[in-house]
């Protein structure tokens, strides 16, 4: 019951804190949904932009600061295996469109990020 309530709450919060961009990148069918709520600082390197972030309500004594894209990915696919990361296929770190998020091994995600940074520089 608590998990279902949290899911509804998070979906409502995410709907309030997003905007849809017209068009898409990399040939993706759906446009990006850009997170407009709280954001991380982002890196100084090319291609390392800020990530959306959200506080997850206190449940069972734990309150967590979580990446907005991770919440979107978990809402779309609740069973995320350990050692996996979400990749933004659109290359927009603030995008939370579920169809733009792809689960991949953390090592592959790091390699892809490195390739994209070299391309952006």
Short mmCIF file of C-alpha atoms in Angstrom, two decimals, residues 24-85:
data_model
loop_
_atom_site.label_atom_id
_atom_site.label_comp_id
_atom_site.label_asym_id
_atom_site.label_seq_id
_atom_site.Cartn_x
_atom_site.Cartn_y
_atom_site.Cartn_z
CA UNK A 24 13.46 14.88 -30.38
CA UNK A 25 17.08 13.86 -30.70
CA UNK A 26 18.80 10.82 -32.16
CA UNK A 27 15.73 9.76 -34.15
CA UNK A 28 13.62 9.03 -31.07
CA UNK A 29 9.87 8.95 -31.67
CA UNK A 30 8.74 10.87 -28.57
CA UNK A 31 9.89 14.35 -27.49
CA UNK A 32 11.99 14.89 -24.38
CA UNK A 33 10.28 15.61 -21.04
CA UNK A 34 12.67 18.01 -19.32
CA UNK A 35 12.80 18.10 -15.52
CA UNK A 36 12.29 21.67 -14.26
CA UNK A 37 12.52 20.95 -10.53
CA UNK A 38 15.68 20.73 -8.42
CA UNK A 39 18.91 19.90 -10.24
CA UNK A 40 22.41 18.75 -9.43
CA UNK A 41 25.23 21.14 -10.26
CA UNK A 42 26.46 19.18 -13.26
CA UNK A 43 30.05 18.62 -14.24
CA UNK A 44 32.53 21.02 -15.80
CA UNK A 45 33.37 18.67 -18.67
CA UNK A 46 31.52 18.86 -22.00
CA UNK A 47 28.53 16.55 -22.05
CA UNK A 48 28.21 16.33 -18.26
CA UNK A 49 25.16 18.45 -17.60
CA UNK A 50 23.05 18.64 -14.47
CA UNK A 51 20.65 15.86 -13.50
CA UNK A 52 17.15 16.38 -12.13
CA UNK A 53 16.77 15.45 -8.48
CA UNK A 54 13.89 14.89 -6.09
CA UNK A 55 13.49 14.12 -2.39
CA UNK A 56 11.70 10.85 -1.78
CA UNK A 57 9.33 11.12 1.22
CA UNK A 58 10.27 9.62 4.57
CA UNK A 59 9.18 5.98 4.52
CA UNK A 60 10.41 3.59 7.16
CA UNK A 61 12.79 6.17 8.60
CA UNK A 62 14.59 6.81 5.31
CA UNK A 63 14.45 9.99 3.24
CA UNK A 64 16.53 10.00 0.09
CA UNK A 65 17.68 12.45 -2.56
CA UNK A 66 17.22 10.60 -5.86
CA UNK A 67 17.85 11.42 -9.52
CA UNK A 68 14.58 12.30 -11.25
CA UNK A 69 15.47 10.13 -14.25
CA UNK A 70 16.03 7.18 -11.93
CA UNK A 71 12.54 7.65 -10.45
CA UNK A 72 11.08 7.80 -13.98
CA UNK A 73 12.95 4.65 -14.94
CA UNK A 74 11.83 2.82 -11.80
CA UNK A 75 8.23 3.85 -12.41
CA UNK A 76 8.50 2.46 -15.93
CA UNK A 77 10.42 -0.69 -14.92
CA UNK A 78 10.24 -1.37 -11.15
CA UNK A 79 12.82 -4.18 -11.07
CA UNK A 80 16.18 -2.49 -11.70
CA UNK A 81 19.03 -4.97 -11.16
CA UNK A 82 22.07 -3.92 -9.10
CA UNK A 83 25.02 -2.70 -11.17
CA UNK A 84 22.78 -1.21 -13.85
CA UNK A 85 22.56 2.46 -14.83
#
